[in-house]
Coordinates of C-alpha atoms in Angstrom, one line a residue:
M2 CA 21.1 -27.0 -52.2
P3 CA 18.1 -26.2 -49.9
H4 CA 19.8 -23.0 -48.9
S5 CA 20.5 -21.9 -52.5
T6 CA 17.1 -22.9 -53.6
R7 CA 15.5 -20.8 -50.9
L8 CA 17.5 -17.8 -51.8
S9 CA 16.6 -18.1 -55.5
Q10 CA 12.8 -18.1 -54.8
P11 CA 11.1 -15.0 -56.2
P12 CA 9.9 -12.4 -53.7
N13 CA 6.4 -12.7 -52.3
T14 CA 4.2 -10.2 -54.1
K15 CA 0.9 -11.1 -52.3
K16 CA 1.3 -8.2 -49.8
A17 CA 1.9 -5.7 -52.5
T18 CA -1.2 -6.6 -54.5
T19 CA -3.7 -7.3 -51.6
T20 CA -6.2 -4.6 -50.9
K21 CA -6.3 -3.9 -47.1
A22 CA -9.4 -3.5 -45.1
P23 CA -10.1 0.0 -43.8
P24 CA -8.8 0.7 -40.3
P25 CA -11.1 -0.8 -37.7
D26 CA -11.9 2.6 -36.2
G27 CA -13.1 4.1 -39.5
P28 CA -11.5 5.9 -42.4
P29 CA -8.8 8.5 -41.9
E30 CA -10.2 11.9 -40.9
Q31 CA -10.1 14.5 -43.7
A32 CA -8.9 18.0 -43.2
P33 CA -11.3 20.8 -44.2
D34 CA -9.8 21.1 -47.7
G35 CA -10.2 17.5 -48.4
A36 CA -6.6 16.5 -47.8
A37 CA -5.7 13.7 -45.5
V38 CA -4.1 14.3 -42.2
D39 CA -0.4 14.5 -41.9
K40 CA 1.8 11.5 -42.6
S41 CA 2.7 10.9 -39.0
G42 CA -0.9 10.5 -38.2
V43 CA -1.4 8.0 -41.0
D44 CA 1.6 6.0 -39.9
E45 CA 0.4 5.9 -36.3
A46 CA -3.1 4.9 -37.5
A47 CA -1.7 2.1 -39.6
A48 CA 0.3 0.8 -36.7
D49 CA -2.7 1.1 -34.5
T50 CA -4.9 -0.9 -36.9
T51 CA -2.3 -3.8 -37.0
S52 CA -1.9 -3.9 -33.2
A53 CA -5.7 -3.7 -32.6
T54 CA -6.4 -6.9 -34.6
S55 CA -3.5 -9.1 -33.8
G56 CA -0.6 -7.3 -32.2
S57 CA 1.7 -8.4 -35.2
T58 CA 3.8 -6.3 -37.5
G59 CA 1.6 -6.8 -40.6
D60 CA 2.6 -10.2 -41.9
D61 CA 0.7 -12.1 -44.6
A62 CA -1.3 -14.2 -42.3
V63 CA -2.7 -11.3 -40.4
D64 CA -3.4 -9.3 -43.6
G65 CA -5.2 -12.2 -45.0
W66 CA -7.3 -12.6 -41.8
R67 CA -8.4 -9.0 -42.0
D68 CA -9.2 -9.4 -45.7
R69 CA -11.3 -12.4 -45.1
Y70 CA -13.2 -11.0 -42.0
P71 CA -13.2 -7.2 -42.4
T72 CA -16.4 -6.8 -40.3
V73 CA -15.0 -8.8 -37.5
A74 CA -11.7 -6.9 -37.7
R75 CA -13.5 -3.6 -37.4
A76 CA -15.6 -4.8 -34.5
V77 CA -12.5 -6.1 -32.6
G78 CA -10.7 -2.8 -33.2
R79 CA -13.6 -0.7 -32.0
T80 CA -14.1 -3.0 -29.0
V81 CA -10.5 -2.7 -27.9
T82 CA -10.7 1.1 -28.4
A83 CA -13.8 1.3 -26.3
L84 CA -12.2 -0.8 -23.5
A85 CA -9.1 1.4 -23.6
A86 CA -11.3 4.5 -23.2
V87 CA -13.2 2.9 -20.3
L88 CA -10.0 2.0 -18.6
V89 CA -8.5 5.4 -18.9
L90 CA -11.7 7.2 -17.9
S91 CA -12.2 5.0 -14.9
A92 CA -8.6 5.6 -13.8
L93 CA -9.1 9.4 -14.1
L94 CA -12.3 9.3 -12.0
L95 CA -11.4 6.5 -9.6
P96 CA -11.7 7.7 -5.9
N97 CA -9.4 6.6 -3.2
Q98 CA -12.0 5.4 -0.7
L99 CA -14.4 2.5 -1.1
T100 CA -17.2 4.5 0.4
R101 CA -17.0 6.8 -2.6
L102 CA -17.0 4.0 -5.1
T103 CA -20.5 4.8 -6.6
P104 CA -21.8 5.1 -10.2
G105 CA -22.1 8.9 -9.8
E106 CA -18.3 9.1 -9.4
F107 CA -17.8 7.8 -12.9
L108 CA -20.4 10.0 -14.6
R109 CA -18.3 13.1 -14.5
I110 CA -15.9 15.0 -16.8
P111 CA -12.2 14.7 -15.8
V112 CA -10.3 17.9 -16.4
E113 CA -7.0 15.9 -16.6
G114 CA -8.4 14.1 -19.6
I115 CA -9.2 17.3 -21.4
F116 CA -5.8 18.9 -20.8
G117 CA -4.1 15.6 -21.7
A118 CA -5.9 15.4 -25.0
A119 CA -5.1 19.0 -25.8
L120 CA -1.5 18.5 -25.1
L121 CA -1.2 15.3 -27.1
L122 CA -2.8 17.0 -30.1
L123 CA -0.3 19.8 -30.0
L124 CA 2.9 17.8 -29.6
P125 CA 5.0 16.6 -32.6
P126 CA 4.9 12.9 -33.4
K127 CA 8.0 11.8 -31.5
A128 CA 7.3 13.9 -28.4
R129 CA 3.6 12.7 -28.5
R130 CA 4.7 9.0 -28.4
V131 CA 6.9 9.6 -25.4
A132 CA 4.2 11.7 -23.6
A133 CA 1.7 8.9 -24.2
V134 CA 3.9 6.3 -22.6
V135 CA 4.8 8.5 -19.7
A136 CA 1.1 9.4 -19.2
G137 CA 0.1 5.7 -19.3
V138 CA 2.7 4.7 -16.7
G139 CA 1.8 7.7 -14.5
L140 CA -1.9 7.0 -14.7
G141 CA -1.2 3.3 -13.8
L142 CA 0.8 4.3 -10.8
R143 CA -1.8 6.8 -9.7
T144 CA -4.4 4.0 -10.0
L145 CA -2.2 1.7 -7.9
L146 CA -1.9 4.4 -5.2
N147 CA -5.6 4.9 -5.2
C148 CA -6.1 1.2 -4.6
L149 CA -3.6 1.3 -1.8
D150 CA -5.5 4.2 -0.3
M151 CA -8.7 2.2 -0.4
G152 CA -7.0 -0.7 1.4
F153 CA -5.5 1.5 4.1
Y154 CA -8.7 3.4 4.6
S155 CA -10.6 0.1 5.0
V156 CA -8.1 -1.3 7.5
L157 CA -6.3 1.6 9.2
A158 CA -8.8 4.4 8.6
R159 CA -6.1 6.6 6.9
P160 CA -4.5 6.9 3.4
F161 CA -1.3 5.1 2.4
D162 CA 1.9 6.9 3.2
P163 CA 4.3 6.5 0.2
V164 CA 7.4 7.1 2.4
L165 CA 6.7 5.2 5.6
D166 CA 4.2 2.5 5.0
W167 CA 6.2 0.0 2.8
I168 CA 7.3 -1.9 5.9
L169 CA 3.6 -2.7 6.6
F170 CA 3.5 -5.0 3.5
D171 CA 5.8 -7.4 5.4
D172 CA 3.3 -7.4 8.3
A173 CA 0.4 -7.9 5.8
E174 CA 2.2 -11.0 4.3
S175 CA 2.8 -12.4 7.8
F176 CA -0.9 -11.8 8.6
L177 CA -2.0 -13.7 5.5
K178 CA 0.4 -16.5 6.3
D179 CA -1.1 -16.8 9.8
S180 CA -4.7 -16.5 8.6
I181 CA -4.8 -18.6 5.4
G182 CA -1.5 -20.6 5.5
Q183 CA 1.8 -20.2 3.7
A184 CA 0.6 -21.5 0.3
G185 CA -2.4 -19.1 0.3
A186 CA -0.1 -16.2 1.3
I187 CA 2.4 -16.9 -1.5
G188 CA -0.5 -17.2 -4.0
A189 CA -2.0 -13.9 -2.9
V190 CA 1.4 -12.1 -3.1
L191 CA 2.0 -13.5 -6.6
G192 CA -1.5 -12.5 -7.7
V193 CA -1.0 -9.0 -6.5
V194 CA 2.4 -8.7 -8.3
L195 CA 0.8 -9.9 -11.5
L196 CA -2.1 -7.5 -11.2
V197 CA 0.2 -4.6 -10.6
L198 CA 2.3 -5.4 -13.7
A199 CA -0.9 -6.0 -15.8
L200 CA -2.3 -2.7 -14.6
L201 CA 0.8 -0.7 -15.7
V202 CA 1.1 -2.5 -19.0
L203 CA -2.6 -2.2 -20.0
M204 CA -2.9 1.4 -18.9
T205 CA 0.1 2.4 -21.0
L206 CA -1.2 0.5 -24.0
A207 CA -4.6 2.1 -23.6
V208 CA -3.2 5.6 -23.5
V209 CA -1.0 4.9 -26.5
R210 CA -4.0 3.5 -28.5
L211 CA -6.3 6.5 -27.6
T212 CA -3.5 8.9 -28.6
R213 CA -3.3 7.3 -32.1
L214 CA -7.1 7.6 -32.3
L215 CA -6.9 11.3 -31.4
V216 CA -4.3 11.9 -34.2
R217 CA -6.3 9.9 -36.8
H218 CA -9.4 12.0 -36.0
S219 CA -7.6 15.2 -35.1
A220 CA -10.3 17.6 -36.3
V221 CA -13.1 15.9 -34.4
A222 CA -10.9 15.4 -31.4
T223 CA -10.0 19.1 -31.3
R224 CA -13.6 20.2 -31.5
T225 CA -14.6 17.7 -28.8
T226 CA -11.8 18.8 -26.5
L227 CA -12.9 22.5 -26.9
V228 CA -16.6 21.6 -26.2
L229 CA -15.7 19.4 -23.1
G230 CA -13.4 22.1 -21.8
T231 CA -16.2 24.7 -22.1
V232 CA -18.7 22.3 -20.4
W233 CA -16.2 21.6 -17.6
I234 CA -15.6 25.3 -16.9
T235 CA -19.4 26.0 -16.9
C236 CA -20.2 23.1 -14.5
A237 CA -17.3 24.1 -12.2
A238 CA -18.5 27.7 -12.1
L239 CA -22.1 26.8 -11.5
G240 CA -21.4 23.9 -9.1
V241 CA -23.4 21.5 -11.2
Q242 CA -23.9 18.1 -9.4
L243 CA -25.2 14.7 -10.4
A244 CA -26.5 12.5 -7.6
G245 CA -24.7 14.8 -5.1
V246 CA -21.3 14.5 -7.0
P247 CA -19.8 17.5 -8.8
V248 CA -19.9 17.0 -12.6
A249 CA -16.6 18.9 -13.1
A250 CA -14.0 16.5 -11.7
A251 CA -10.3 17.0 -10.9
N252 CA -9.8 13.7 -9.1
T253 CA -6.3 12.8 -10.3
A254 CA -5.0 16.4 -9.8
D255 CA -6.4 16.5 -6.3
L256 CA -5.1 13.1 -5.4
V257 CA -1.7 13.8 -6.8
R258 CA -1.6 17.1 -4.8
D259 CA -2.7 15.3 -1.7
S260 CA 0.0 12.6 -2.2
A261 CA 2.6 15.2 -2.7
E262 CA 1.5 17.0 0.4
R263 CA 1.7 13.7 2.4
L264 CA 5.1 13.1 1.0
R265 CA 6.3 16.5 2.0
A266 CA 4.9 16.2 5.4
S267 CA 6.4 12.7 5.9
L268 CA 9.8 14.0 4.9
A269 CA 9.5 17.0 7.3
D270 CA 8.1 15.0 10.2
Q271 CA 11.4 13.6 11.3
Q272 CA 12.7 17.1 12.2
V273 CA 9.5 18.1 13.9
F274 CA 9.4 14.9 15.9
A275 CA 13.1 15.2 16.9
K276 CA 12.3 18.6 18.4
E277 CA 9.3 17.3 20.3
A278 CA 11.2 14.3 21.7
R279 CA 13.9 16.5 23.2
V280 CA 11.4 17.9 25.6
D281 CA 11.0 15.5 28.6
A282 CA 10.0 16.7 32.0
F283 CA 11.2 13.5 33.7
R284 CA 14.5 13.0 31.9
D285 CA 16.6 14.1 34.9
T286 CA 14.3 12.8 37.7
P287 CA 16.5 11.0 40.3
P288 CA 15.6 7.3 40.6
D289 CA 14.4 7.6 44.2
Q290 CA 11.9 10.2 43.1
L291 CA 10.3 7.9 40.5
L292 CA 6.9 6.2 41.3
T293 CA 7.2 6.5 45.0
G294 CA 3.4 6.1 45.3
L295 CA 3.6 2.6 44.0
R296 CA 6.6 1.2 46.0
G297 CA 6.0 -2.4 47.0
K298 CA 3.2 -2.9 44.4
D299 CA 3.1 -5.5 41.6
V300 CA 2.1 -3.3 38.7
I301 CA 0.7 -4.8 35.5
F302 CA 0.1 -2.9 32.3
T303 CA -2.1 -4.8 29.9
F304 CA -3.1 -4.0 26.3
I305 CA -6.2 -5.7 24.8
E306 CA -5.9 -5.8 21.1
S307 CA -8.5 -3.8 19.2
Y308 CA -10.5 -3.0 22.3
G309 CA -12.0 0.3 21.2
R310 CA -14.8 2.6 22.1
S311 CA -17.1 1.0 19.5
A312 CA -17.1 -2.2 21.7
I313 CA -18.8 -0.2 24.4
A314 CA -20.7 2.5 22.5
D315 CA -22.0 0.6 19.4
P316 CA -25.6 -0.5 20.0
A317 CA -24.9 -3.7 18.2
M318 CA -22.3 -4.7 20.8
A319 CA -22.8 -2.5 23.8
S320 CA -25.3 -4.6 25.8
Q321 CA -23.1 -7.7 25.7
V322 CA -19.8 -6.0 26.4
D323 CA -21.5 -3.8 29.0
A324 CA -22.7 -6.9 30.8
V325 CA -19.1 -8.3 31.0
L326 CA -17.8 -5.0 32.4
K327 CA -20.5 -4.6 35.0
D328 CA -20.2 -8.2 36.1
G329 CA -16.4 -7.8 36.2
T330 CA -16.7 -4.7 38.3
K331 CA -18.8 -6.6 40.8
R332 CA -16.6 -9.7 40.9
L333 CA -13.5 -7.6 41.4
R334 CA -15.2 -5.6 44.1
K335 CA -16.1 -8.8 45.9
A336 CA -12.4 -9.8 45.7
G337 CA -11.4 -6.5 47.4
F338 CA -10.6 -4.4 44.3
A339 CA -11.9 -1.0 43.2
S340 CA -11.6 0.4 39.7
R341 CA -11.7 3.7 37.7
S342 CA -12.0 4.1 34.0
A343 CA -11.9 6.7 31.2
W344 CA -11.0 7.1 27.5
L345 CA -7.7 7.6 25.7
T346 CA -7.3 8.7 22.0
S347 CA -5.0 6.3 20.1
P348 CA -2.7 7.5 17.3
T349 CA -3.8 4.7 15.1
A350 CA -6.9 2.7 14.2
G351 CA -7.5 -0.8 12.7
G352 CA -3.9 -1.9 13.2
G353 CA -0.4 -0.6 14.1
S354 CA -0.6 -1.7 17.7
W355 CA 3.0 -1.0 18.3
L356 CA 2.4 2.7 17.5
A357 CA -0.2 2.8 20.3
H358 CA 2.0 0.9 22.8
S359 CA 5.0 3.2 22.2
T360 CA 2.7 6.3 22.4
F361 CA 1.3 5.2 25.8
M362 CA 4.6 4.3 27.2
S363 CA 6.8 7.1 25.8
G364 CA 4.5 10.1 26.2
L365 CA 5.1 11.0 22.6
W366 CA 2.6 10.9 19.7
I367 CA 3.9 8.0 17.6
K368 CA 1.7 8.1 14.5
N369 CA 4.0 6.5 12.0
Q370 CA 6.9 4.0 11.6
Q371 CA 9.5 6.7 11.3
R372 CA 8.6 8.1 14.7
Y373 CA 8.5 4.6 16.1
R374 CA 12.0 3.8 14.9
T375 CA 13.3 7.1 16.2
V376 CA 11.8 6.8 19.7
T377 CA 12.7 3.2 20.3
S378 CA 16.4 3.9 19.3
S379 CA 16.6 6.9 21.6
D380 CA 17.3 7.4 25.3
R381 CA 13.7 8.5 26.0
M382 CA 12.3 7.0 29.3
P383 CA 9.1 5.1 28.6
L384 CA 6.8 4.4 31.5
T385 CA 7.9 0.8 31.9
D386 CA 11.6 1.9 32.0
A387 CA 10.8 4.3 34.8
F388 CA 10.1 1.3 37.0
K389 CA 13.4 -0.2 36.1
R390 CA 15.4 3.0 36.5
S391 CA 13.9 3.5 40.0
G392 CA 15.8 0.3 41.0
A393 CA 12.7 -0.8 43.0
W394 CA 11.1 -3.3 40.6
R395 CA 11.9 -6.3 38.5
T396 CA 10.5 -5.9 35.0
A397 CA 9.1 -8.5 32.6
G398 CA 7.1 -8.6 29.4
I399 CA 4.6 -11.2 28.1
M400 CA 4.5 -10.9 24.3
P401 CA 2.6 -13.8 22.7
G402 CA 2.5 -11.8 19.4
V403 CA 6.3 -11.5 19.1
T404 CA 7.6 -14.3 16.9
R405 CA 11.0 -12.8 15.9
S406 CA 13.8 -10.9 17.5
W407 CA 12.4 -7.8 19.3
P408 CA 15.3 -5.4 20.1
E409 CA 12.7 -2.8 21.3
G410 CA 12.4 -4.7 24.5
K411 CA 15.6 -3.1 25.7
F412 CA 14.0 0.4 25.1
Y413 CA 11.1 -0.5 27.3
G414 CA 13.3 -1.5 30.2
L415 CA 12.2 -5.1 30.4
D416 CA 14.6 -7.4 32.2
H417 CA 13.0 -10.4 30.5
V418 CA 10.7 -10.8 27.5
Y419 CA 8.7 -13.9 27.1
D420 CA 7.7 -14.1 23.5
T421 CA 5.6 -16.8 21.8
H422 CA 8.4 -19.3 21.9
H423 CA 9.0 -18.9 25.7
L424 CA 5.5 -19.4 27.1
G425 CA 5.4 -23.2 26.9
Y426 CA 2.4 -23.3 24.6
K427 CA 1.9 -26.5 22.6
G428 CA -1.7 -25.9 21.4
P429 CA -3.1 -24.8 18.1
Q430 CA -2.8 -21.3 16.6
F431 CA -6.1 -19.3 16.4
S432 CA -5.6 -17.5 13.1
W433 CA -3.2 -14.7 13.8
S434 CA -3.4 -15.1 17.5
R435 CA -0.8 -17.7 18.4
V436 CA -1.6 -18.0 22.1
P437 CA -5.0 -17.7 23.8
D438 CA -5.2 -14.8 26.3
Q439 CA -6.1 -17.1 29.2
Y440 CA -3.0 -19.2 28.6
S441 CA -0.8 -16.1 28.3
L442 CA -2.0 -14.9 31.7
S443 CA -1.5 -18.4 33.1
A444 CA 2.0 -18.5 31.8
F445 CA 2.6 -15.0 33.4
E446 CA 1.6 -16.4 36.7
R447 CA 3.7 -19.5 36.3
L448 CA 6.8 -17.8 35.0
E449 CA 6.8 -14.5 37.0
H450 CA 3.9 -13.3 39.1
G451 CA 3.5 -16.5 41.1
K452 CA 7.2 -16.7 42.1
R453 CA 8.8 -15.0 45.1
H454 CA 11.3 -12.3 44.3
D455 CA 13.3 -9.8 46.3
K456 CA 11.6 -7.0 44.5
P457 CA 8.0 -6.4 43.4
L458 CA 7.2 -7.0 39.7
M459 CA 6.3 -4.5 37.0
S460 CA 5.1 -6.2 33.8
E461 CA 3.7 -5.4 30.4
I462 CA 1.3 -8.0 28.9
I463 CA -0.1 -8.0 25.4
L464 CA -3.4 -9.9 25.0
V465 CA -3.9 -10.8 21.3
S466 CA -7.0 -13.1 21.1
S467 CA -9.0 -10.1 20.0
H468 CA -6.8 -9.5 17.0
N469 CA -8.4 -9.5 13.5
P470 CA -9.7 -11.8 11.9
W471 CA -11.6 -12.8 15.2
A472 CA -12.2 -16.4 14.2
P473 CA -11.9 -19.0 15.6
I474 CA -12.1 -17.6 19.1
P475 CA -10.9 -19.5 22.2
K476 CA -13.2 -19.9 25.2
M477 CA -12.7 -19.8 29.0
I478 CA -11.8 -23.1 30.7
G479 CA -10.7 -24.0 34.2
W480 CA -7.3 -22.5 35.1
D481 CA -6.1 -25.8 36.3
E482 CA -7.1 -27.5 33.0
L483 CA -4.8 -25.4 30.7
G484 CA -1.8 -27.7 30.8
D485 CA 0.5 -27.0 27.8
G486 CA -2.4 -25.8 25.7
S487 CA -3.2 -29.0 23.9
V488 CA -6.7 -28.7 25.3
Y489 CA -7.4 -26.0 22.8
D490 CA -7.2 -28.4 19.8
A491 CA -10.9 -29.3 20.1
I492 CA -11.9 -25.7 20.8
K493 CA -10.2 -24.5 17.6
K494 CA -11.8 -27.3 15.5
A495 CA -15.2 -26.3 16.9
G496 CA -14.6 -22.6 16.1
K497 CA -15.6 -20.7 13.0
D498 CA -13.7 -20.4 9.7
P499 CA -12.4 -16.8 9.3
K500 CA -12.9 -17.0 5.5
E501 CA -16.6 -17.7 6.1
V502 CA -17.0 -15.0 8.8
W503 CA -15.5 -12.3 6.6
K504 CA -18.1 -12.8 3.9
D505 CA -20.7 -11.0 6.0
P506 CA -19.9 -7.7 7.8
A507 CA -22.6 -8.5 10.4
Q508 CA -20.8 -11.8 11.3
V509 CA -17.5 -9.9 11.5
R510 CA -18.9 -7.4 14.1
N511 CA -20.4 -10.3 16.0
E512 CA -17.2 -12.3 16.2
Y513 CA -15.2 -9.1 17.1
R514 CA -17.6 -8.6 20.0
R515 CA -17.2 -12.2 21.2
A516 CA -13.4 -11.9 21.0
I517 CA -13.4 -8.7 23.2
Q518 CA -15.7 -10.5 25.7
Y519 CA -13.3 -13.4 25.8
S520 CA -10.2 -11.1 26.4
L521 CA -12.1 -9.2 29.2
H522 CA -13.2 -12.4 30.8
S523 CA -9.7 -13.8 30.8
L524 CA -8.2 -10.7 32.5
I525 CA -11.0 -10.2 35.0
S526 CA -10.9 -13.9 36.0
Y527 CA -7.1 -13.7 36.3
M528 CA -7.3 -10.8 38.7
E529 CA -10.1 -12.5 40.7
K530 CA -8.0 -15.6 41.1
Y531 CA -4.4 -14.4 41.3
G532 CA -4.6 -10.8 42.3
N533 CA -3.7 -9.7 45.8
K534 CA -3.5 -6.7 48.1
N535 CA -0.3 -5.5 46.3
T536 CA -1.6 -5.9 42.7
V537 CA -2.2 -2.8 40.6
L538 CA -3.6 -3.3 37.1
V539 CA -3.8 -0.8 34.3
F540 CA -5.5 -2.2 31.2
L541 CA -6.6 -0.5 28.0
G542 CA -7.3 -1.0 24.3
D543 CA -4.5 -0.2 21.8
H544 CA -6.8 1.0 19.0
Q545 CA -10.2 0.7 17.4
P546 CA -10.9 -2.2 15.1
V547 CA -11.2 -1.9 11.3
P548 CA -14.0 0.2 9.8
T549 CA -15.8 -3.0 8.9
V550 CA -16.7 -3.1 12.6
T551 CA -16.8 0.6 13.5
G552 CA -18.2 2.1 10.4
E553 CA -16.7 5.2 8.7
N554 CA -15.5 8.2 10.7
A555 CA -15.4 6.5 14.1
S556 CA -13.4 8.0 16.9
R557 CA -10.0 6.7 17.8
D558 CA -10.9 6.5 21.5
V559 CA -10.1 3.3 23.6
P560 CA -11.2 2.4 27.1
V561 CA -8.6 2.5 29.9
A562 CA -9.1 1.3 33.5
L563 CA -7.0 1.2 36.7
V564 CA -7.7 -1.5 39.2
A565 CA -6.2 -1.7 42.7
H566 CA -6.8 -3.3 46.1
D567 CA -5.1 -0.6 48.1
P568 CA -7.4 2.5 48.4
A569 CA -4.3 4.7 48.6
V570 CA -3.5 3.9 45.0
L571 CA -6.9 5.2 43.7
D572 CA -6.7 8.2 46.0
R573 CA -3.7 9.3 44.0
I574 CA -5.8 9.7 40.9
S575 CA -8.9 11.2 42.5
G576 CA -8.2 14.4 40.6
W577 CA -8.5 12.7 37.2
N578 CA -12.3 12.5 37.5
W579 CA -12.4 9.0 36.1
Q580 CA -15.6 6.9 36.2
N581 CA -16.1 4.3 39.0
G582 CA -16.0 0.8 37.6
L583 CA -14.5 -0.8 34.5
K584 CA -16.8 0.9 32.0
P585 CA -16.2 4.5 31.2
G586 CA -19.3 6.7 30.6
P587 CA -20.0 9.0 27.7
Q588 CA -19.0 12.1 29.7
T589 CA -15.9 10.6 31.2
P590 CA -12.7 12.5 30.4
V591 CA -10.9 11.8 27.1
W592 CA -7.1 12.3 27.0
R593 CA -4.7 11.8 24.2
M594 CA -2.8 8.6 24.8
D595 CA 0.6 10.4 24.8
T596 CA -0.5 12.4 27.9
F597 CA -0.8 9.4 30.1
R598 CA 2.8 8.8 30.9
D599 CA 3.4 12.3 32.4
R600 CA 0.1 12.2 34.3
F601 CA 0.9 8.8 35.7
L602 CA 4.4 9.7 36.8
T603 CA 3.2 12.9 38.4
A604 CA 0.3 11.2 40.2
F605 CA 2.5 8.5 41.7
G606 CA 5.6 10.6 42.2
P607 CA 6.5 12.2 45.6
R608 CA 4.0 14.7 46.9
P609 CA 5.1 18.0 48.4
G610 CA 6.8 17.5 51.7
E611 CA 6.7 13.7 51.3
T612 CA 9.8 11.6 51.9
P613 CA 10.2 8.9 49.3
G614 CA 9.3 5.5 50.8
E615 CA 11.6 2.6 50.8
T616 CA 11.0 -0.4 48.6
K617 CA 9.0 -3.2 50.2
G618 CA 10.8 -6.3 49.1
G619 CA 9.9 -9.9 49.3
T620 CA 6.5 -9.7 47.7
K621 CA 5.0 -12.9 46.3
G622 CA 2.3 -13.1 43.6
R623 CA -0.5 -14.7 45.6
S624 CA 0.6 -14.1 49.2
G625 CA -2.0 -11.4 49.9
H626 CA -5.1 -13.1 48.5

């Protein structure tokens, strides 16, 4: 019975007799002869009115709400339309660098909007709807890429590479996990995903809504488009500017063109790099001709994270860092060491340390992940591997930042790699930096350098305490007090919270400077205590820190220094014209980082008429000091 009763009820006639409120954006536009616009435009306007007020399909409840509150309905519709216009206009004018994010950038006329409006007005209804959706999704993606560019410029001082940079998001997630914890990292990732989806959906809905508005007011829209087009052409021809920014804008077109060019260059780069990598002056060098000028020496290559030219040249940091380098030069001289220093230009900035490491060691310009994968899977001879191929050295790596499998260790010719799990550290993690630099150097002494071997030792050490976010920072303690690292618990608790530090750029720069001072102190103190007459140290920065520290348009130069006890070692590089001491001067030579390998192998290879020396075995880390 209930079912039959329901079927027998008379149809609802309320909808048919109710007088609807006018569309919230005003009455339909009339053609010059007084006739209404075409039926497709009316249909789209009606659909737009319904969605503007409630998003429903026009049921009785919604119609009744509009009937009861017509003024509110019109206000809501106009507000939504205004917001849609602001969203689309902002997306068309959005720059891809934070430094350009000024009010003047948004007071311009986007040519893409003019062309887009003209095209939508000309298309038939079905094609117009498809074009509106495609344009909305495309504009949303373009906005997303702009935001990625902003992030990459802020951290890596370069735009996002749509082909090669996706792998960096995994590193970013790991960085967040190390800095703010796993829960915070998961929350941040979920938030970003939701924001991306919301951006694409809202941008598409905004373009569709504005398209319906154009059709409903086609006559006014056509005249406005013609006027704006004329104004744009005039402003472009005369170079009219507002607050130093051109009024005639072509942001989206320029950015799309730039992205397409970067995409093309990335795809072509693999072939270009393969050709460069085939050229290797030392590929066929016999083992007994390699590094003859260093036979019998314990050679240490050390990278200091984010140790860039700004640490020495920026007036806000120079005096404090300069004091450490000058004092370190004196202390090492007192211990019998001399030093020379200069500048190297890194292929990266702000991050991507592995690109700098591989550039320095391979003698190739490794500027992206594709090149890194190519070179580390090749038979190229990196500088560290030259020591192993000679047969005259045992090789080892101290890698406190490596937390997972690292197959690249084989490429670098390292007999043994001590990652974060093999250093014996039981202390707390300092944000991203898992092991304090002083402890890493102490572990190196305990595990390798301080032991007696039948060959001298070549080692690569990565110091990570100066890694972003530079809070909290460890401090120097007695070498005999380090133990298993538990002593650092109190030091970490007394340190600063990175979230608080990063609220103020001045604090960020200050903590960066303090982190660099700590890393330098650790290395200088290690050499002073454990270095001996056979120790040779080459240390350098891998890249400049983020632009928050350096400012915009900073160079990519990093300091490099060579420290040795034996004067014959420094005699080998006398032709390099490097500066005396640990601090390079403003006029000191600047080389590209990829040129170092060949210069080093040449300087310490056999000299004309010289017979390669035999390996001096039986060295022990502290026997000569």
